Each structure stands twice: as C-alpha cells, then as structure tokens.
Short mmCIF file of C-alpha atoms in Angstrom, two decimals:
data_model
loop_
_atom_site.label_atom_id
_atom_site.label_comp_id
_atom_site.label_asym_id
_atom_site.label_seq_id
_atom_site.Cartn_x
_atom_site.Cartn_y
_atom_site.Cartn_z
CA ASN G 1 -20.87 3.31 2.82
CA ALA G 2 -19.20 1.51 -0.01
CA GLY G 3 -15.30 1.41 0.06
CA VAL G 4 -12.87 2.15 -2.80
CA MET G 5 -14.16 0.48 -5.78
CA GLN G 6 -11.82 -0.47 -8.64
CA ASN G 7 -12.66 -2.06 -11.77
CA PRO G 8 -11.92 -4.07 -13.95
CA ARG G 9 -10.55 -6.62 -11.05
CA HIS G 10 -8.63 -8.72 -13.90
CA LEU G 11 -7.56 -7.27 -17.20
CA VAL G 12 -5.58 -9.07 -19.90
CA ARG G 13 -4.14 -7.07 -22.64
CA ARG G 14 -1.88 -8.02 -25.67
CA ARG G 15 1.30 -6.07 -26.05
CA GLY G 16 0.76 -2.99 -27.67
CA GLN G 17 -2.94 -2.26 -26.74
CA GLU G 18 -3.99 0.28 -23.94
CA ALA G 19 -5.21 -0.66 -20.34
CA ARG G 20 -7.40 1.71 -18.53
CA LEU G 21 -8.01 1.13 -14.97
CA ARG G 22 -10.89 2.85 -12.85
CA CYS G 23 -11.11 3.66 -9.16
CA SER G 24 -14.14 5.10 -7.59
CA PRO G 25 -13.04 6.80 -4.09
CA MET G 26 -14.80 6.17 -1.09
CA LYS G 27 -18.12 8.61 -0.47
CA GLY G 28 -16.68 11.95 0.67
CA HIS G 29 -13.21 11.48 -0.22
CA SER G 30 -11.53 13.86 -2.61
CA HIS G 31 -7.62 12.43 -2.64
CA VAL G 32 -6.81 9.35 -4.65
CA TYR G 33 -3.60 7.53 -4.68
CA TRP G 34 -2.37 4.83 -7.27
CA TYR G 35 0.20 2.23 -6.26
CA ARG G 36 1.57 -0.62 -8.38
CA GLN G 37 2.69 -4.06 -6.84
CA LEU G 38 4.90 -5.96 -9.11
CA PRO G 39 5.30 -9.67 -8.31
CA GLU G 40 7.12 -10.60 -5.10
CA GLU G 41 7.67 -6.67 -4.36
CA GLY G 42 5.96 -4.28 -2.07
CA LEU G 43 3.56 -1.55 -3.12
CA LYS G 44 5.17 1.46 -4.86
CA PHE G 45 3.48 4.75 -4.92
CA MET G 46 2.81 6.05 -8.52
CA VAL G 47 0.67 9.09 -8.45
CA TYR G 48 -1.49 11.38 -5.96
CA LEU G 49 -4.32 13.28 -7.52
CA GLN G 50 -7.26 15.44 -6.16
CA LYS G 51 -10.33 16.48 -8.30
CA GLU G 52 -8.87 17.77 -11.83
CA ASN G 53 -5.38 18.13 -10.25
CA ILE G 54 -2.20 15.95 -10.04
CA ILE G 55 -0.55 16.69 -6.98
CA ASP G 56 2.58 14.37 -7.03
CA GLU G 57 3.22 12.18 -10.19
CA SER G 58 6.75 11.34 -8.96
CA GLY G 59 6.41 7.61 -9.01
CA MET G 60 4.92 7.31 -12.53
CA PRO G 61 6.79 6.02 -15.32
CA LYS G 62 7.87 8.92 -17.77
CA GLU G 63 6.21 7.31 -20.76
CA ARG G 64 3.02 5.67 -21.53
CA PHE G 65 1.46 6.06 -18.11
CA SER G 66 -1.04 8.97 -17.42
CA ALA G 67 -3.62 9.35 -14.76
CA GLU G 68 -6.66 11.48 -14.38
CA PHE G 69 -9.51 12.53 -11.85
CA PRO G 70 -11.91 14.53 -13.39
CA LYS G 71 -14.49 16.53 -11.69
CA GLU G 72 -17.16 13.96 -12.32
CA GLY G 73 -16.53 10.41 -12.51
CA PRO G 74 -13.92 7.97 -11.35
CA SER G 75 -10.12 8.41 -11.31
CA ILE G 76 -8.53 6.75 -14.33
CA LEU G 77 -5.00 5.16 -14.68
CA ARG G 78 -4.17 4.86 -18.44
CA ILE G 79 -1.24 2.33 -19.77
CA GLN G 80 -0.46 3.08 -23.37
CA GLN G 81 1.28 0.32 -25.60
CA VAL G 82 1.54 -2.24 -22.74
CA VAL G 83 4.60 -4.32 -22.29
CA ARG G 84 5.13 -7.50 -20.34
CA GLY G 85 6.78 -5.83 -17.48
CA ASP G 86 3.62 -3.62 -16.86
CA SER G 87 1.88 -6.91 -15.68
CA ALA G 88 1.08 -6.25 -12.16
CA ALA G 89 -1.29 -5.42 -9.44
CA TYR G 90 -2.61 -1.74 -9.33
CA PHE G 91 -4.38 -0.44 -6.21
CA CYS G 92 -6.17 2.68 -5.71
CA ALA G 93 -6.54 4.35 -2.29
CA SER G 94 -8.50 7.39 -1.28
CA SER G 95 -8.64 9.74 1.64
CA PRO G 96 -10.67 12.49 2.89
CA GLN G 97 -7.80 15.04 2.86
CA GLY G 98 -3.99 14.51 2.00
CA ASN G 99 -2.61 14.79 5.62
CA SER G 100 -5.21 12.50 7.00
CA GLY G 101 -2.77 10.14 8.83
CA ASN G 102 -3.94 6.52 8.82
CA THR G 103 -7.10 7.13 6.85
CA ILE G 104 -6.09 6.09 3.76
CA TYR G 105 -8.26 3.24 2.31
CA PHE G 106 -7.32 0.75 -0.26
CA GLY G 107 -9.32 -0.93 -3.07
CA GLU G 108 -9.07 -4.42 -3.92
CA GLY G 109 -6.90 -3.95 -6.86
CA SER G 110 -6.82 -4.42 -10.47
CA TRP G 111 -4.86 -7.21 -11.66
CA LEU G 112 -3.23 -6.46 -15.28
CA THR G 113 -1.87 -9.26 -17.44
CA VAL G 114 0.00 -8.46 -20.60
CA VAL G 115 0.24 -11.48 -23.04
CA ASP S 1 16.98 2.77 -3.14
CA GLN S 2 15.02 0.80 -0.53
CA GLN S 3 14.25 3.16 2.31
CA VAL S 4 11.93 0.76 4.10
CA LYS S 5 13.06 -3.14 4.46
CA GLN S 6 11.37 -6.12 5.43
CA ASN S 7 14.30 -8.60 5.27
CA SER S 8 12.45 -11.58 6.20
CA PRO S 9 10.09 -12.85 3.38
CA SER S 10 7.95 -15.16 5.47
CA LEU S 11 7.18 -16.30 9.12
CA SER S 12 5.64 -19.67 10.44
CA VAL S 13 4.38 -19.55 13.74
CA GLN S 14 1.76 -21.82 16.06
CA GLU S 15 -1.41 -20.53 17.11
CA GLY S 16 -1.29 -19.07 20.39
CA ARG S 17 2.31 -18.13 20.23
CA ILE S 18 3.67 -14.72 19.42
CA SER S 19 4.50 -13.21 16.11
CA ILE S 20 7.17 -10.54 15.29
CA LEU S 21 7.43 -9.02 12.31
CA ASN S 22 10.41 -6.90 11.61
CA CYS S 23 10.94 -3.91 9.39
CA ASP S 24 14.14 -1.58 9.22
CA TYR S 25 14.43 1.92 7.66
CA THR S 26 17.12 4.09 6.29
CA ASN S 27 15.56 7.54 6.10
CA SER S 28 16.03 9.14 9.68
CA MET S 29 13.50 11.67 8.67
CA PHE S 30 10.41 9.37 8.70
CA ASP S 31 8.36 10.50 11.49
CA TYR S 32 5.31 8.09 11.39
CA PHE S 33 5.07 4.25 10.52
CA LEU S 34 2.20 2.11 9.73
CA TRP S 35 1.64 -1.61 9.58
CA TYR S 36 -0.89 -2.94 6.83
CA LYS S 37 -2.12 -6.44 6.36
CA LYS S 38 -2.97 -7.92 3.08
CA TYR S 39 -5.02 -10.99 2.26
CA PRO S 40 -4.38 -12.56 -1.35
CA ALA S 41 -6.30 -10.89 -4.08
CA GLU S 42 -7.42 -8.02 -1.82
CA GLY S 43 -5.94 -4.52 -1.07
CA PRO S 44 -4.09 -3.76 2.08
CA THR S 45 -5.95 -2.92 5.42
CA PHE S 46 -4.55 -0.38 7.87
CA LEU S 47 -3.69 -2.38 11.11
CA ILE S 48 -1.68 -0.11 13.54
CA SER S 49 0.59 2.99 13.45
CA ILE S 50 3.07 4.75 15.49
CA SER S 51 4.55 8.06 15.67
CA SER S 52 8.27 8.85 16.26
CA ILE S 53 7.48 10.54 19.65
CA LYS S 54 6.46 7.26 20.89
CA ASP S 55 8.31 3.89 21.49
CA LYS S 56 5.46 1.71 21.58
CA ASN S 57 1.55 1.61 20.55
CA GLU S 58 -0.86 -1.21 21.65
CA ASP S 59 -4.10 -2.13 20.09
CA GLY S 60 -5.64 -5.31 21.26
CA ARG S 61 -3.44 -8.34 20.07
CA PHE S 62 -1.31 -6.03 18.33
CA THR S 63 1.78 -3.82 19.57
CA VAL S 64 4.25 -1.97 17.49
CA PHE S 65 7.58 -0.95 18.88
CA LEU S 66 9.75 1.60 17.52
CA ASN S 67 13.48 1.90 18.09
CA LYS S 68 14.70 5.05 16.63
CA SER S 69 18.34 4.79 17.46
CA ALA S 70 18.33 1.49 15.63
CA LYS S 71 16.06 2.85 12.88
CA HIS S 72 14.04 -0.35 13.66
CA LEU S 73 10.21 -1.19 14.29
CA SER S 74 8.62 -4.52 15.10
CA LEU S 75 4.88 -5.84 15.26
CA HIS S 76 4.36 -8.23 17.85
CA ILE S 77 0.82 -10.44 17.60
CA VAL S 78 0.04 -12.16 20.61
CA PRO S 79 -1.58 -14.63 20.68
CA SER S 80 -1.48 -15.44 17.01
CA GLN S 81 -4.42 -16.82 15.35
CA PRO S 82 -4.92 -18.74 12.00
CA GLY S 83 -6.97 -15.70 10.57
CA ASP S 84 -3.71 -13.71 10.83
CA SER S 85 -2.25 -15.49 8.14
CA ALA S 86 -1.60 -12.71 5.59
CA VAL S 87 1.00 -10.63 4.12
CA TYR S 88 2.26 -7.79 6.44
CA PHE S 89 3.78 -4.53 5.16
CA CYS S 90 5.35 -1.82 7.03
CA ALA S 91 5.08 1.84 5.30
CA ALA S 92 6.09 5.20 6.02
CA PRO S 93 5.00 8.59 4.61
CA PRO S 94 7.08 11.51 3.76
CA ALA S 95 8.30 13.40 6.89
CA GLY S 96 6.22 16.50 8.13
CA GLY S 97 2.85 15.39 7.72
CA THR S 98 2.36 16.74 4.23
CA SER S 99 1.30 13.84 2.35
CA TYR S 100 0.25 10.57 4.12
CA GLY S 101 -1.15 8.93 1.32
CA LYS S 102 2.23 8.96 -0.58
CA LEU S 103 3.67 5.81 1.43
CA THR S 104 6.91 4.04 1.10
CA PHE S 105 6.19 0.29 1.64
CA GLY S 106 8.67 -2.73 2.72
CA GLN S 107 8.43 -5.87 0.53
CA GLY S 108 6.39 -7.44 2.94
CA THR S 109 6.34 -10.57 5.11
CA ILE S 110 4.25 -13.65 4.63
CA LEU S 111 3.15 -14.74 8.03
CA THR S 112 1.44 -18.28 8.32
CA VAL S 113 -0.21 -19.41 11.60
CA HIS S 114 -0.52 -23.05 11.90
CA PRO S 115 -3.57 -24.47 13.97
#
C-alpha cells in the first residue's frame, strides 16, 4: 500500500513564475491536508480538503495561493507569482476521515526554492 | 501566536541514556497531543499520542507525560539509540475532535544521540 506521494520532490522557480505541487493521498484516503515548513520553523497548517471541497483554508495566504482536490487525480497546491519568501518545504498529509485521531500520514514533502 | 512551544531547539544525549523532550502549550482547550519524529528530507511520522484524560501514555521505549495544570508535556525516550537522532515535534489538533488533521505544531527539537 503506497504511502502519500508528493511530487516534485524539489522544484526551483524564478520569482514571478508559478509553482504546482501535487499530492496523491494514501489509497482509501479522502481527506488531504497541506502544511508549510519555513526554515527553522515548525509545520504550519495551510488547507484541508476533501474530494471537490475545501473544508478549511484558514492557513492559506490570502493571495497567490490556491488548492484543489478534484474528483479524479491528485490534490494540487498552486502558488502564483512566487516570491523568495515562498521558499519552503510543503508537506501533504492524508487521512481516511477528518476525525481519525493519529491516523494522519505525511508525504515526504516538496522543497520549493525561489531564485 | 505560538500556541504550542518547544523552547529547546536542540538536545544532545549519550546512547543508552534518557532523552527528555519538552513541550508547552497555551491553549487550555487542547485535549489531545501528538509527538512526531522527522528525519531530514522526509515527512513527519507519528510517534505517540496522549489524550487529556490521561497523564501518561507508554509505547515501548517512548513515554509521554501530560501535566494539564502546567500546560506541559514531555516525551521520554529510554534507552536512547543513535537511530533516534531526528527532529521531534509536538502537535495538537483543535479541541473537540472535529479535525484531527489540522494540527498546531511546535517549532521542533533536534535530538542527537551519540554512540
């Protein structure tokens, strides 16, 4: 049973370009969470999605960031017009349901570098 | 507003000795806590959790203690092994069990276990 798959693992973008990060949850999981880890900091919640629905986006920056989890295919975190401050590790996690206690599984992360 | 705090950025311990990692929280509504372990370039992996109705939970070499009056929890690793060297995060979901995937993380403590 494959774990949470994230790609790309590393992404380099120039300022002003777009970054797209993909996350395929574990098989049977319908809930996806995105987190961001800035250098020297802990992980910060960004957004919680179910298939075709954004449940909680309280951690998303108001501009340039968006997320989706379509009926088919992976969840995508999209960052438009990237700036240097967007350089971070982005982690996706999934769970079979939203109130599943400790059964939230993280992917290995996508490292975004903005140059 | 840092609701979950790990005030020790790093800890160095000799193999075979006890490692004690500390975590403080400010939100008295938190009722469930988790510890995650993270190796470089990997995602966090769940280690152990504790509900606020308990003051101790043990799993093999890992024990978590919760002091609700002090809003403090600690993770004890006995005996420590070199493979335990990693970053340890404490985390808490919102109270009430409605969204366990929306975690508030501490900043992390880097544990180094020397052979």
